Tab-separated table of C-alpha atoms in Angstrom:
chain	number	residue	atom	x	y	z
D	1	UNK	CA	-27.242	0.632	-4.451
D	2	UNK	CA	-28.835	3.679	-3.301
D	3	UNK	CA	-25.940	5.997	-2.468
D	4	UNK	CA	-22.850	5.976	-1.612
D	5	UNK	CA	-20.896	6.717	1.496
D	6	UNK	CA	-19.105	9.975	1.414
D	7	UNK	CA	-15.657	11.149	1.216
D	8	UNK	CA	-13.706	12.166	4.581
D	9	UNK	CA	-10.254	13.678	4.956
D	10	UNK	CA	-8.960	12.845	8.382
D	11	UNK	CA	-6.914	15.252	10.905
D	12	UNK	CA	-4.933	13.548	13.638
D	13	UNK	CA	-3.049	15.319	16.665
D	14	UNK	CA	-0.290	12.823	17.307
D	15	UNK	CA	0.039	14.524	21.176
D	16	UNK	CA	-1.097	17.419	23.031
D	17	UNK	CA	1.356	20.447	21.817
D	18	UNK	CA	1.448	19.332	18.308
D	19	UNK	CA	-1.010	20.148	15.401
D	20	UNK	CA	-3.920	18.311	13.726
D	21	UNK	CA	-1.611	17.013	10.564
D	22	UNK	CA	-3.664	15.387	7.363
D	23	UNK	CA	-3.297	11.771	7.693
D	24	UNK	CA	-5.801	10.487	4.988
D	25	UNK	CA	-9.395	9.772	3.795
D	26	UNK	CA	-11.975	7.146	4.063
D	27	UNK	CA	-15.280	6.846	3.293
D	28	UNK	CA	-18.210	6.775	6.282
D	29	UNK	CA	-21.618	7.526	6.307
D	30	UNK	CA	-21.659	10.296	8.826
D	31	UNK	CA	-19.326	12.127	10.992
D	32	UNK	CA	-19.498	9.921	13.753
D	33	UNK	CA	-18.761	7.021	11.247
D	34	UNK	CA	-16.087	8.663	10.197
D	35	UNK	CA	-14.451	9.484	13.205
D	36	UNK	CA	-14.991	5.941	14.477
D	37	UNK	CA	-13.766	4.330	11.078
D	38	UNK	CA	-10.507	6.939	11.177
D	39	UNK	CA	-9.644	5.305	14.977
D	40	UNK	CA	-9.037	1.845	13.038
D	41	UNK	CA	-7.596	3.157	9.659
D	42	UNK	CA	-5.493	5.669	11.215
D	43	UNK	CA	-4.497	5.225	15.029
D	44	UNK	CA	-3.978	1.380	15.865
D	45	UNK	CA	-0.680	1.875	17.348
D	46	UNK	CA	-1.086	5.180	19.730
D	47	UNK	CA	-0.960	7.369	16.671
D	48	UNK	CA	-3.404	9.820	17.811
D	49	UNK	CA	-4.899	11.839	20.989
D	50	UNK	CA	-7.328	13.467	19.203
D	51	UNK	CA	-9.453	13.411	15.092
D	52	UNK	CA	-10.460	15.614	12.972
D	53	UNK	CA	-13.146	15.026	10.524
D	54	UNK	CA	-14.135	16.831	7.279
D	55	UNK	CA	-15.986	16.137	4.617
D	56	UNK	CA	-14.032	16.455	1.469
D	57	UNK	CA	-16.256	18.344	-0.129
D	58	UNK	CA	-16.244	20.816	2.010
D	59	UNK	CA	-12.410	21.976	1.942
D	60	UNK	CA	-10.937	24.543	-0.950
D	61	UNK	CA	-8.250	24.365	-2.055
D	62	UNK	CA	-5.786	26.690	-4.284
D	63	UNK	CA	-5.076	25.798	-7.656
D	64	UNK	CA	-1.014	25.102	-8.090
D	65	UNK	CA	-1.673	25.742	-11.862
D	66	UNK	CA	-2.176	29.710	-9.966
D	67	UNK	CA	0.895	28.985	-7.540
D	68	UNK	CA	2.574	32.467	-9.360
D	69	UNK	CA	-0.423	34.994	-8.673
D	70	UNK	CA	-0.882	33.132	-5.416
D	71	UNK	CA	2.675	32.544	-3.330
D	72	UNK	CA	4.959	35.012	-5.999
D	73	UNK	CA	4.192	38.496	-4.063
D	74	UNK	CA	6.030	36.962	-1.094
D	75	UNK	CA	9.253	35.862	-2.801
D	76	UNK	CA	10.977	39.978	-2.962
D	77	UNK	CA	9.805	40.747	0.367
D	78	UNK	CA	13.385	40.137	2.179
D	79	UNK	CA	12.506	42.815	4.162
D	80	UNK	CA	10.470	40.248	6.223
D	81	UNK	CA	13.661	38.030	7.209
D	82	UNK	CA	15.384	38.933	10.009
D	83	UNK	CA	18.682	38.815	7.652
D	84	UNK	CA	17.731	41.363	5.384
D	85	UNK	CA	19.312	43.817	8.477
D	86	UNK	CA	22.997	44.631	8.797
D	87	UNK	CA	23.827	44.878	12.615
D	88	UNK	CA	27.276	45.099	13.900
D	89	UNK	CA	28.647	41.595	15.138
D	90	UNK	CA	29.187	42.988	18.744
D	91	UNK	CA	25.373	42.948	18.585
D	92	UNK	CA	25.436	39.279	19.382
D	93	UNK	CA	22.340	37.930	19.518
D	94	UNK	CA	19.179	39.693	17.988
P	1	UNK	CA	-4.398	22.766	-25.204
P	2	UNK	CA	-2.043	22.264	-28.181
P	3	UNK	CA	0.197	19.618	-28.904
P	4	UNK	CA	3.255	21.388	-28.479
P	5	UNK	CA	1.779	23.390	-24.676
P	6	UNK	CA	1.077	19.602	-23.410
P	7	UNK	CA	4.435	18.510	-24.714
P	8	UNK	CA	6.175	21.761	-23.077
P	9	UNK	CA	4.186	20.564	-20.160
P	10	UNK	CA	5.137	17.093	-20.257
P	11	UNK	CA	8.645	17.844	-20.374
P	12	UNK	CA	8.680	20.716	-17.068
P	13	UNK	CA	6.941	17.442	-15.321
P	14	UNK	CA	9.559	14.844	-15.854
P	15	UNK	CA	12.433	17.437	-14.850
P	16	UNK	CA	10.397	17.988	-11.691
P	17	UNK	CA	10.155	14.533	-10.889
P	18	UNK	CA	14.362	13.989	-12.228
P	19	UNK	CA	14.742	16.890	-9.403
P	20	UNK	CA	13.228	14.679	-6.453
P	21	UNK	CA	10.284	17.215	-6.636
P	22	UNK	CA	6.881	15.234	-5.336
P	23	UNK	CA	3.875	15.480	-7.619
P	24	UNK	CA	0.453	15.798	-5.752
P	25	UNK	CA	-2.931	15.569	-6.526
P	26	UNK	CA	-4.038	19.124	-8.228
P	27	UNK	CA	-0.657	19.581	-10.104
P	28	UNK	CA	-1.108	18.951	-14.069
P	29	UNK	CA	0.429	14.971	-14.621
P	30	UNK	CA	0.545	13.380	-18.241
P	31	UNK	CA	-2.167	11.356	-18.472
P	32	UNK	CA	-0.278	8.157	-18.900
P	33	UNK	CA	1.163	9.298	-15.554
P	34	UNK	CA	-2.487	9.461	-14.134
P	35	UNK	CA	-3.757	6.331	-15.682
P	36	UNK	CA	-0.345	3.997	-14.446
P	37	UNK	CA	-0.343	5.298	-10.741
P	38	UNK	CA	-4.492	4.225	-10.889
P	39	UNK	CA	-3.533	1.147	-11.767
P	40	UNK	CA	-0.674	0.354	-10.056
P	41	UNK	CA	-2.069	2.117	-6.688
P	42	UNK	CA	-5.172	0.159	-7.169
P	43	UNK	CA	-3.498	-2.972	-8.047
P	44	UNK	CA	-1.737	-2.898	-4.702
P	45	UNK	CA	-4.890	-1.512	-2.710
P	46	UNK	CA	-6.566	-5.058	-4.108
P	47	UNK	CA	-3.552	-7.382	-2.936
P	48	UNK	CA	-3.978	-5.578	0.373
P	49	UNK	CA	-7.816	-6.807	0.664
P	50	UNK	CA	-7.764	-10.064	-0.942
P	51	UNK	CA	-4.578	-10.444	0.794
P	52	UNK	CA	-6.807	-10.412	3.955
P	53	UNK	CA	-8.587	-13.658	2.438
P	54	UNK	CA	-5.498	-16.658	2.879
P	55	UNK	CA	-5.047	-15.865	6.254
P	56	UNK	CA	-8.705	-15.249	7.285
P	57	UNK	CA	-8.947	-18.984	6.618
P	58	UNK	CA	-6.843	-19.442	10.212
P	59	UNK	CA	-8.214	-16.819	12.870
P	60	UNK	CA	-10.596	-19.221	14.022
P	61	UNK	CA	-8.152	-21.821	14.326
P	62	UNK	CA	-4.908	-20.370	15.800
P	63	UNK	CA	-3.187	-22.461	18.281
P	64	UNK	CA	-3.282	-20.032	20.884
P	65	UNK	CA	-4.526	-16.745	21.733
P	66	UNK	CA	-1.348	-14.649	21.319
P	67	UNK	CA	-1.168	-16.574	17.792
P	68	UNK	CA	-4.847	-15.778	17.341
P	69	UNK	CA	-4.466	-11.868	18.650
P	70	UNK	CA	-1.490	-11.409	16.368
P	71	UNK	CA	-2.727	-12.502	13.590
P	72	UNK	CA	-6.246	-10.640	13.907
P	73	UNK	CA	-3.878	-7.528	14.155
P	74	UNK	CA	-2.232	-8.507	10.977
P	75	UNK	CA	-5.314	-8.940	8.942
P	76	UNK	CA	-6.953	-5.720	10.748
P	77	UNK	CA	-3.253	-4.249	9.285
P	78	UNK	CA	-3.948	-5.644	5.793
P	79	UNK	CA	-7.300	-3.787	5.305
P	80	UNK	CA	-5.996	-0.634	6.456
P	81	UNK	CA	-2.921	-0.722	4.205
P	82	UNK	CA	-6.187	-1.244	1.810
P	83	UNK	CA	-8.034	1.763	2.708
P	84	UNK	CA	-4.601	3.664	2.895
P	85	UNK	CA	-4.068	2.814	-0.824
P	86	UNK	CA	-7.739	2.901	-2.436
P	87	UNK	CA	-7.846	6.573	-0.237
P	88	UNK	CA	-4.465	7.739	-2.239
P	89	UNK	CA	-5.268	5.972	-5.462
P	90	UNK	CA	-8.805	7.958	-5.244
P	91	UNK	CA	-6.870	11.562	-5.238
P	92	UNK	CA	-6.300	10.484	-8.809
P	93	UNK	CA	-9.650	11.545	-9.575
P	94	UNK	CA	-11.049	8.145	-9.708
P	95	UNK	CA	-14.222	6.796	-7.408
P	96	UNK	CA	-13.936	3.976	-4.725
P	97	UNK	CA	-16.865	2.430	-6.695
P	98	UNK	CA	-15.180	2.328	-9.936
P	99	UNK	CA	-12.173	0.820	-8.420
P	100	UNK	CA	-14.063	-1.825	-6.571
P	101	UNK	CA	-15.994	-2.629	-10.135
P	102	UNK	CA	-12.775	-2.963	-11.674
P	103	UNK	CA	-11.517	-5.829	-8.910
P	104	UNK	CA	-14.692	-7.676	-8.868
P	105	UNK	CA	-15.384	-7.928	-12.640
P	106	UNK	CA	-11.709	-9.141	-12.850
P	107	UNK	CA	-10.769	-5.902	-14.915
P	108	UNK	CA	-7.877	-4.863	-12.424
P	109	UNK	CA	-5.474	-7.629	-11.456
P	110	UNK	CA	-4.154	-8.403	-7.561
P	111	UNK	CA	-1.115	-10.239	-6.428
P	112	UNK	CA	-1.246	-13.468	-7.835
P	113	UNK	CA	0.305	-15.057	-4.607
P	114	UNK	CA	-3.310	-14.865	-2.728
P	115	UNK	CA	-4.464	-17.267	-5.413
P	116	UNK	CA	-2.523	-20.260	-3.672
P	117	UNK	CA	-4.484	-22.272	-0.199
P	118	UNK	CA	-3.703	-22.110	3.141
P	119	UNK	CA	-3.881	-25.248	3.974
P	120	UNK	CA	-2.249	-25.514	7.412
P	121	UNK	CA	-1.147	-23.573	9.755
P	122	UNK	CA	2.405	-23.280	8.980
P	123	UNK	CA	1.202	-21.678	5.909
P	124	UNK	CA	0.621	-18.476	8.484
P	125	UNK	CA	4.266	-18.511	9.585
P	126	UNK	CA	5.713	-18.856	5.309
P	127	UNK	CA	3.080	-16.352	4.372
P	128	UNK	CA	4.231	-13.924	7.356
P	129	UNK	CA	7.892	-14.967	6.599
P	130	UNK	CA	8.762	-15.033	2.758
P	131	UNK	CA	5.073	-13.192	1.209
P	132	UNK	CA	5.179	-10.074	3.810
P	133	UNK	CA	8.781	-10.591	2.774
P	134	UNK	CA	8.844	-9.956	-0.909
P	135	UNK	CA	6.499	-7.712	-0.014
P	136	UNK	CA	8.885	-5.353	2.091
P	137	UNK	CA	11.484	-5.505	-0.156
P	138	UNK	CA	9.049	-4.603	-2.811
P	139	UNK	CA	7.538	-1.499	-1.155
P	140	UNK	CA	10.240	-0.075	1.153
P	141	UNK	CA	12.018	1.657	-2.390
P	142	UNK	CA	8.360	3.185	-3.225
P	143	UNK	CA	8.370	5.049	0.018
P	144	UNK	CA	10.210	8.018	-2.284
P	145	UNK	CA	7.798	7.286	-5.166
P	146	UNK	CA	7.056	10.762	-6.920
P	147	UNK	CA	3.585	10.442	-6.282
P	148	UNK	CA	2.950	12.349	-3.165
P	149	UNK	CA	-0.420	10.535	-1.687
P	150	UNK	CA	1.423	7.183	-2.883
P	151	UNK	CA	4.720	7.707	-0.847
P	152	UNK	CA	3.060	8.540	2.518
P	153	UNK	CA	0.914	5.895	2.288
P	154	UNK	CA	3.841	4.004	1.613
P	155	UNK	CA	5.573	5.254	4.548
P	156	UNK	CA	2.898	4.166	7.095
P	157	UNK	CA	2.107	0.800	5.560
P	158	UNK	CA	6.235	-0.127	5.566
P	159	UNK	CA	6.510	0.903	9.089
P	160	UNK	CA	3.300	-1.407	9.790
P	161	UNK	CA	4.939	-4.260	7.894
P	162	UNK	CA	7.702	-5.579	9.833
P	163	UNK	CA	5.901	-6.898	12.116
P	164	UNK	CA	3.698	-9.050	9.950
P	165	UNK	CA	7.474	-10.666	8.797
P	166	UNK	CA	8.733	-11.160	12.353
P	167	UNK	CA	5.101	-12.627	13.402
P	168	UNK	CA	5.432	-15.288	10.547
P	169	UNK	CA	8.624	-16.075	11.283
P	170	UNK	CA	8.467	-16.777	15.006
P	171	UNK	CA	5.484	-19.214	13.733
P	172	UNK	CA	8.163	-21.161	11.782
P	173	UNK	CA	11.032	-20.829	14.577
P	174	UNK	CA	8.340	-22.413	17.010
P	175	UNK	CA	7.335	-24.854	14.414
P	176	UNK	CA	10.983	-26.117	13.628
P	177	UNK	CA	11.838	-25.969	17.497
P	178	UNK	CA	9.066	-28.745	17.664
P	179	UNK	CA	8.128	-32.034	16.953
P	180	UNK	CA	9.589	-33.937	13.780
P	181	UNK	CA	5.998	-33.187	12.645
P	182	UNK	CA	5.472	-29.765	13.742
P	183	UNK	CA	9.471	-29.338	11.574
P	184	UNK	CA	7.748	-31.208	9.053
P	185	UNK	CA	5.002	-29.129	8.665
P	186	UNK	CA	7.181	-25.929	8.204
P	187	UNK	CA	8.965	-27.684	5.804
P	188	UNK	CA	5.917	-28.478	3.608
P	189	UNK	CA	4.923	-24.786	4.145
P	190	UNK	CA	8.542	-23.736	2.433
P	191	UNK	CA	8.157	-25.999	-0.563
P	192	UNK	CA	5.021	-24.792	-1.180
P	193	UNK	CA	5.362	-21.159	-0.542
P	194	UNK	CA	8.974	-20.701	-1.628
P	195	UNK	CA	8.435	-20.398	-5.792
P	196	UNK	CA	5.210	-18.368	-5.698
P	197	UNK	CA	7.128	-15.929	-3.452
P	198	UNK	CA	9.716	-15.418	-5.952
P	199	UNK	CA	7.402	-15.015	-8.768
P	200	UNK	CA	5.640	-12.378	-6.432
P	201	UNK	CA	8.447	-10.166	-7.567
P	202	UNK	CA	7.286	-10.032	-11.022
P	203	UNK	CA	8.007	-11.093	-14.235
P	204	UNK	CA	11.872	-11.227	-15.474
P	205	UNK	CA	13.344	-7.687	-16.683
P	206	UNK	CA	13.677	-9.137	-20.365
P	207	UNK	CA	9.682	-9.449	-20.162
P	208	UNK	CA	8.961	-6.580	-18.057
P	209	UNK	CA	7.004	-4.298	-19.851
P	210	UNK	CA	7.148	-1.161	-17.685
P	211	UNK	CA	10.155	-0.803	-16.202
P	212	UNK	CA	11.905	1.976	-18.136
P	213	UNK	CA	8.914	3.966	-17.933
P	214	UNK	CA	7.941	3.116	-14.370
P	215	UNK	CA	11.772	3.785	-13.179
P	216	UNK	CA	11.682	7.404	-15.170
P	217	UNK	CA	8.560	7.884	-12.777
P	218	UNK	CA	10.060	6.602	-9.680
P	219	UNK	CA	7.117	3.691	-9.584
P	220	UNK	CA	9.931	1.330	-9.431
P	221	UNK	CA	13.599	1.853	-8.450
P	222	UNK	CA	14.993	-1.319	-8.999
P	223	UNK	CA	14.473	-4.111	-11.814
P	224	UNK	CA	12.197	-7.054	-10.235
P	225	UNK	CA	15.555	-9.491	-11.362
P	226	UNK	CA	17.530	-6.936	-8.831
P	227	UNK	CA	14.839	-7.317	-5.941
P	228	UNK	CA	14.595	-11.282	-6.378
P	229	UNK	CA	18.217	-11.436	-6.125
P	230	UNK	CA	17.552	-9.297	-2.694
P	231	UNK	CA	15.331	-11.337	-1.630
P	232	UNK	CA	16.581	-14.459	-1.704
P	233	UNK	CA	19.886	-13.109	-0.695
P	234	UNK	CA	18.433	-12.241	2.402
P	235	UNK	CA	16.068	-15.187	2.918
P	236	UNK	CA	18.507	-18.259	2.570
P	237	UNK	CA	20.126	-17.498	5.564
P	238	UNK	CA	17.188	-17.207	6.905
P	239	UNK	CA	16.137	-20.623	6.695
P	240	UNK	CA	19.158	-21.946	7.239
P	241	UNK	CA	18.717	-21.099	10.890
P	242	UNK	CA	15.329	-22.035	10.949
P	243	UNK	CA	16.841	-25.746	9.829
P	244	UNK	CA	14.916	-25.893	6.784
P	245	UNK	CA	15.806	-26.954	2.976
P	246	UNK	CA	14.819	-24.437	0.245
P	247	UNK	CA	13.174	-26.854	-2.642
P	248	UNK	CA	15.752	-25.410	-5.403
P	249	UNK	CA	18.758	-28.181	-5.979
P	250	UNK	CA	20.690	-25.095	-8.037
P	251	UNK	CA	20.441	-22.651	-5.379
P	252	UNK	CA	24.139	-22.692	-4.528
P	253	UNK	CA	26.418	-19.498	-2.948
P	254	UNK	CA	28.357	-17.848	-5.827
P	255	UNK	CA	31.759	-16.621	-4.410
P	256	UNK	CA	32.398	-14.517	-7.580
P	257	UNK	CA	29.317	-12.662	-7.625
P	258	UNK	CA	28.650	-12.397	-3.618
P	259	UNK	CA	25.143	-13.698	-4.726
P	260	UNK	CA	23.593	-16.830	-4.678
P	261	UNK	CA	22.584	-18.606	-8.030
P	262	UNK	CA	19.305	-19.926	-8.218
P	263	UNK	CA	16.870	-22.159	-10.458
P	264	UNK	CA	14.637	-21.864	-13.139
P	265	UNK	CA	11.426	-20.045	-12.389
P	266	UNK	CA	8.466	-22.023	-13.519
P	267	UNK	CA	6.790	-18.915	-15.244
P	268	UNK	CA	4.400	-21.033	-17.102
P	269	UNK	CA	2.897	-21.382	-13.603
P	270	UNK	CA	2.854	-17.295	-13.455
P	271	UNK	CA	0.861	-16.876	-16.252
P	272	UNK	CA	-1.151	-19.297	-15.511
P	273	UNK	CA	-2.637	-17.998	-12.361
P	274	UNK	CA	-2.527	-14.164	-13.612
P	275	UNK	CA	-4.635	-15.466	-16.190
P	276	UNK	CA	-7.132	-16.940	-13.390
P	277	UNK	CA	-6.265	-20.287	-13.472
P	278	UNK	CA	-4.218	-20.948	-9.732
P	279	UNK	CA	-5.974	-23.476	-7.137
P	280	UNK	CA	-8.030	-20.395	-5.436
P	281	UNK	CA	-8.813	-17.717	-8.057
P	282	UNK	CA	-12.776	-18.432	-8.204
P	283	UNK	CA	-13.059	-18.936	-4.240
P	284	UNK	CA	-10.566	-15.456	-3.639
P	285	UNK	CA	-12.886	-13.497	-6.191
P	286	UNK	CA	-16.695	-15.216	-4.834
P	287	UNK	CA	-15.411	-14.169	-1.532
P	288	UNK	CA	-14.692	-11.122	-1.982
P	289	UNK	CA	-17.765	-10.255	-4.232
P	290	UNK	CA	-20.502	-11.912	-1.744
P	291	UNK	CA	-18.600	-10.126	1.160
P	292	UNK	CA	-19.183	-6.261	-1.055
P	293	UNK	CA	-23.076	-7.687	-2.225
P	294	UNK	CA	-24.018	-9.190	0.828
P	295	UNK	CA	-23.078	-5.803	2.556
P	296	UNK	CA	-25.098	-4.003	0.505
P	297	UNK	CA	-28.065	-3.243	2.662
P	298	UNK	CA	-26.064	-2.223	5.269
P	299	UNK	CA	-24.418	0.202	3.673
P	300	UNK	CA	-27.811	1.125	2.403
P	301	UNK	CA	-29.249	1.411	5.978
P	302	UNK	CA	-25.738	3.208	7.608
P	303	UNK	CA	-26.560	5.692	4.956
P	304	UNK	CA	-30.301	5.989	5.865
P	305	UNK	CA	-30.039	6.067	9.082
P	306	UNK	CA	-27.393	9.014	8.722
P	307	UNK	CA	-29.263	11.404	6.376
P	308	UNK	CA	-32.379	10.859	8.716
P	309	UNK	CA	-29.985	12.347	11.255
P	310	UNK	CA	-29.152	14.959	9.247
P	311	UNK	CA	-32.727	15.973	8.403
P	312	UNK	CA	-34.244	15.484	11.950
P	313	UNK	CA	-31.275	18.133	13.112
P	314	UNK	CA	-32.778	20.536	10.436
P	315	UNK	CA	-36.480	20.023	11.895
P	316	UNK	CA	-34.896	20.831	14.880
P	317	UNK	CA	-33.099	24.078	14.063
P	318	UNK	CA	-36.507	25.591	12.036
């Protein structure tokens, strides 16, 4: 065997308003393979109104063995919740 | 990394997993934890596609198209849950290739119940019925597996599954609503299907090597004794309405336990076809390895064809 088919991670908007979510992979030659191949692996029952198609390779990704240096600086900034401020309860709703 | 880090390691894993906490892909694992999720992932991916290979035998001869549509769906189902598998399994750092090797030079194991013939058509409806079955009551608990890419995969292929169980069991309903020989036929289907099913659930817990392990890990969250018990527990009535006689004289409703008893397993048999020795082993595995090397070239070509699209784009763009 010459070479072998690629790796693809697959995006799938289950309706108009929502996101692409991550569904899965699959293997394909090309994009269009891909895309085709993620219809039958991935939307058989209405699942989907529109794919996304990467390949793998091509995604980075953060290390969670760096989760501290990386997400840390955000865990003492209460300051950016809307609870961190003391308003008098006849402010009702703010 | 010294012993004593890994160990340190080892031990802020299994509290993660003791808190509910998922594990994915990039996070450090054991690897024991690595290598048993490859196997059992891939294990399962395998069932899925020779799984596909049993009922293959009857698309071209359903009885009628609805039969035929539904059970082209099913199959079309089975190599998905396949892809969905092999897809997670690969996150472990292991290569579809290698994983295919392992099924095709016997190295990795699959289901031993897609070693047995389907050799009429009520074999759709018990395969639908009491293997898709088993297999329910065997996946639905790994849906909160601690393995991330495992439990969603999980997730989609139990939703997908029901309807493979109600499918086979409308084929017996019809079958036992008909003829004496139609009846007959579903009948044969039972006695034949009935003790492989069971065994489908694995070996007893007294010879179950895994289990404390695999239940620390969430790979399993009930003993295989517990889930037979479930499943027959649920199937008996289950053929009782259907009219049909399960082939075990010591099956018999135990008032004290709220369970019913049941006979000796034939586990000799087991063995015996894990080993490679049931009625279809040889034909399951030629199938499937013709199928991969008689595909070969166009893979090959698909792949050609594809990078000379790439490079003529290139040409075009200088």
């Amino acid at each position: 065997m010459s070479k072998n088919w690629p790796l693809w991670e697959i995006f799938v908007r289950s309706k108009n308003g929502l996101e692409h979510r991550h569904f899965g992979s699959l293997h394909a030659a090309d994009a269009e393979m891909a895309l085709e191949n993620a219809r039958d692996v991935y939307t058989r029952r209405n699942e989907g109104v529109s794919i996304w198609v990467v390949e793998s390779k091509n995604i980075t990704a953060s290390n969670p063995a760096e989760n501290g240096e990386m997400f840390e600086p955000a865990q003492d900034k209460v300051y950016r919740h809307p609870t961190f401020y003391d308003l008098p309860d006849e402010v009702k709703h703010m | 990394m010294s012993e004593k880090e890994v160990k340190n390691l080892e031990e802020i894993f299994e509290a993660r997993i003791a808190r509910d906490e998922k594990i994915e892909p990039k996070d450090w694992m054991p690897e024991k934890y690595r290598k048993t999720h490859i196997r059992q992932i891939s294990q399962h991916a395998h069932s899925e596609i020779i799984g596909m290979l049993p009922e293959g035998n009857w698309i071209t001869r359903a009885p009628s198209l609805r039969r035929k549509a539904a059970l082209l769906a099913k199959v079309q189902d089975e190599a998905g849950h396949g892809l969905y598998l092999y897809s997670a399994c690969e996150t472990l750092g292991v290569s579809r290739d290698e994983l295919y090797d392992q099924l095709h030079s016997g190295k990795a194991k699959y289901s031993s119940i897609f070693n047995y013939p389907t050799i009429t058509w009520a074999d759709i409806g018990a395969i639908g019925w009491l293997v898709d079955g088993a297999a329910i009551i065997n996946q639905v608990p790994l849906c909160n597996t601690s393995f991330g890419p495992y439990a969603r995969a999980m997730v989609r292929v139990c939703k997908e599954e029901s309807f493979h169980q109600r499918q086979g069991y409308e084929i017996m309903l019809t079958l036992c609503r008909g003829t004496q020989e139609q009846k007959a036929m579903a009948q044969d289907a039972l006695n034949r299907w009935w003790w492989p099913s069971l065994m489908m659930l694995g070996p007893t817990d007294a010879e179950s090597v895994h289990t404390e392990q695999s239940m620390k890990w969430k790979l399993k969250r009930k003993s295989n004794d517990d889930l037979r018990q479930q499943f027959i527990d649920q199937t008996v009535p289950q053929a009782d309405i259907l009219g049909l006689t399960i082939p075990d004289p010591d099956l018999k409703w135990n008032e004290e336990t709220g369970h019913y008893d049941f006979g000796e397993i034939d586990w000799e048999e087991f063995w015996q076809v894990v080993k490679g020795h049931g009625p279809c082993n040889k034909e399951r595995m030629s199938a499937r390895v013709n199928a991969w090397n008689n595909g070969e070239w166009v893979r090959d070509a698909a792949m050609a064809y594809a990078e000379k699209k790439e490079a003529n784009k290139l040409k075009e763009a200088i």
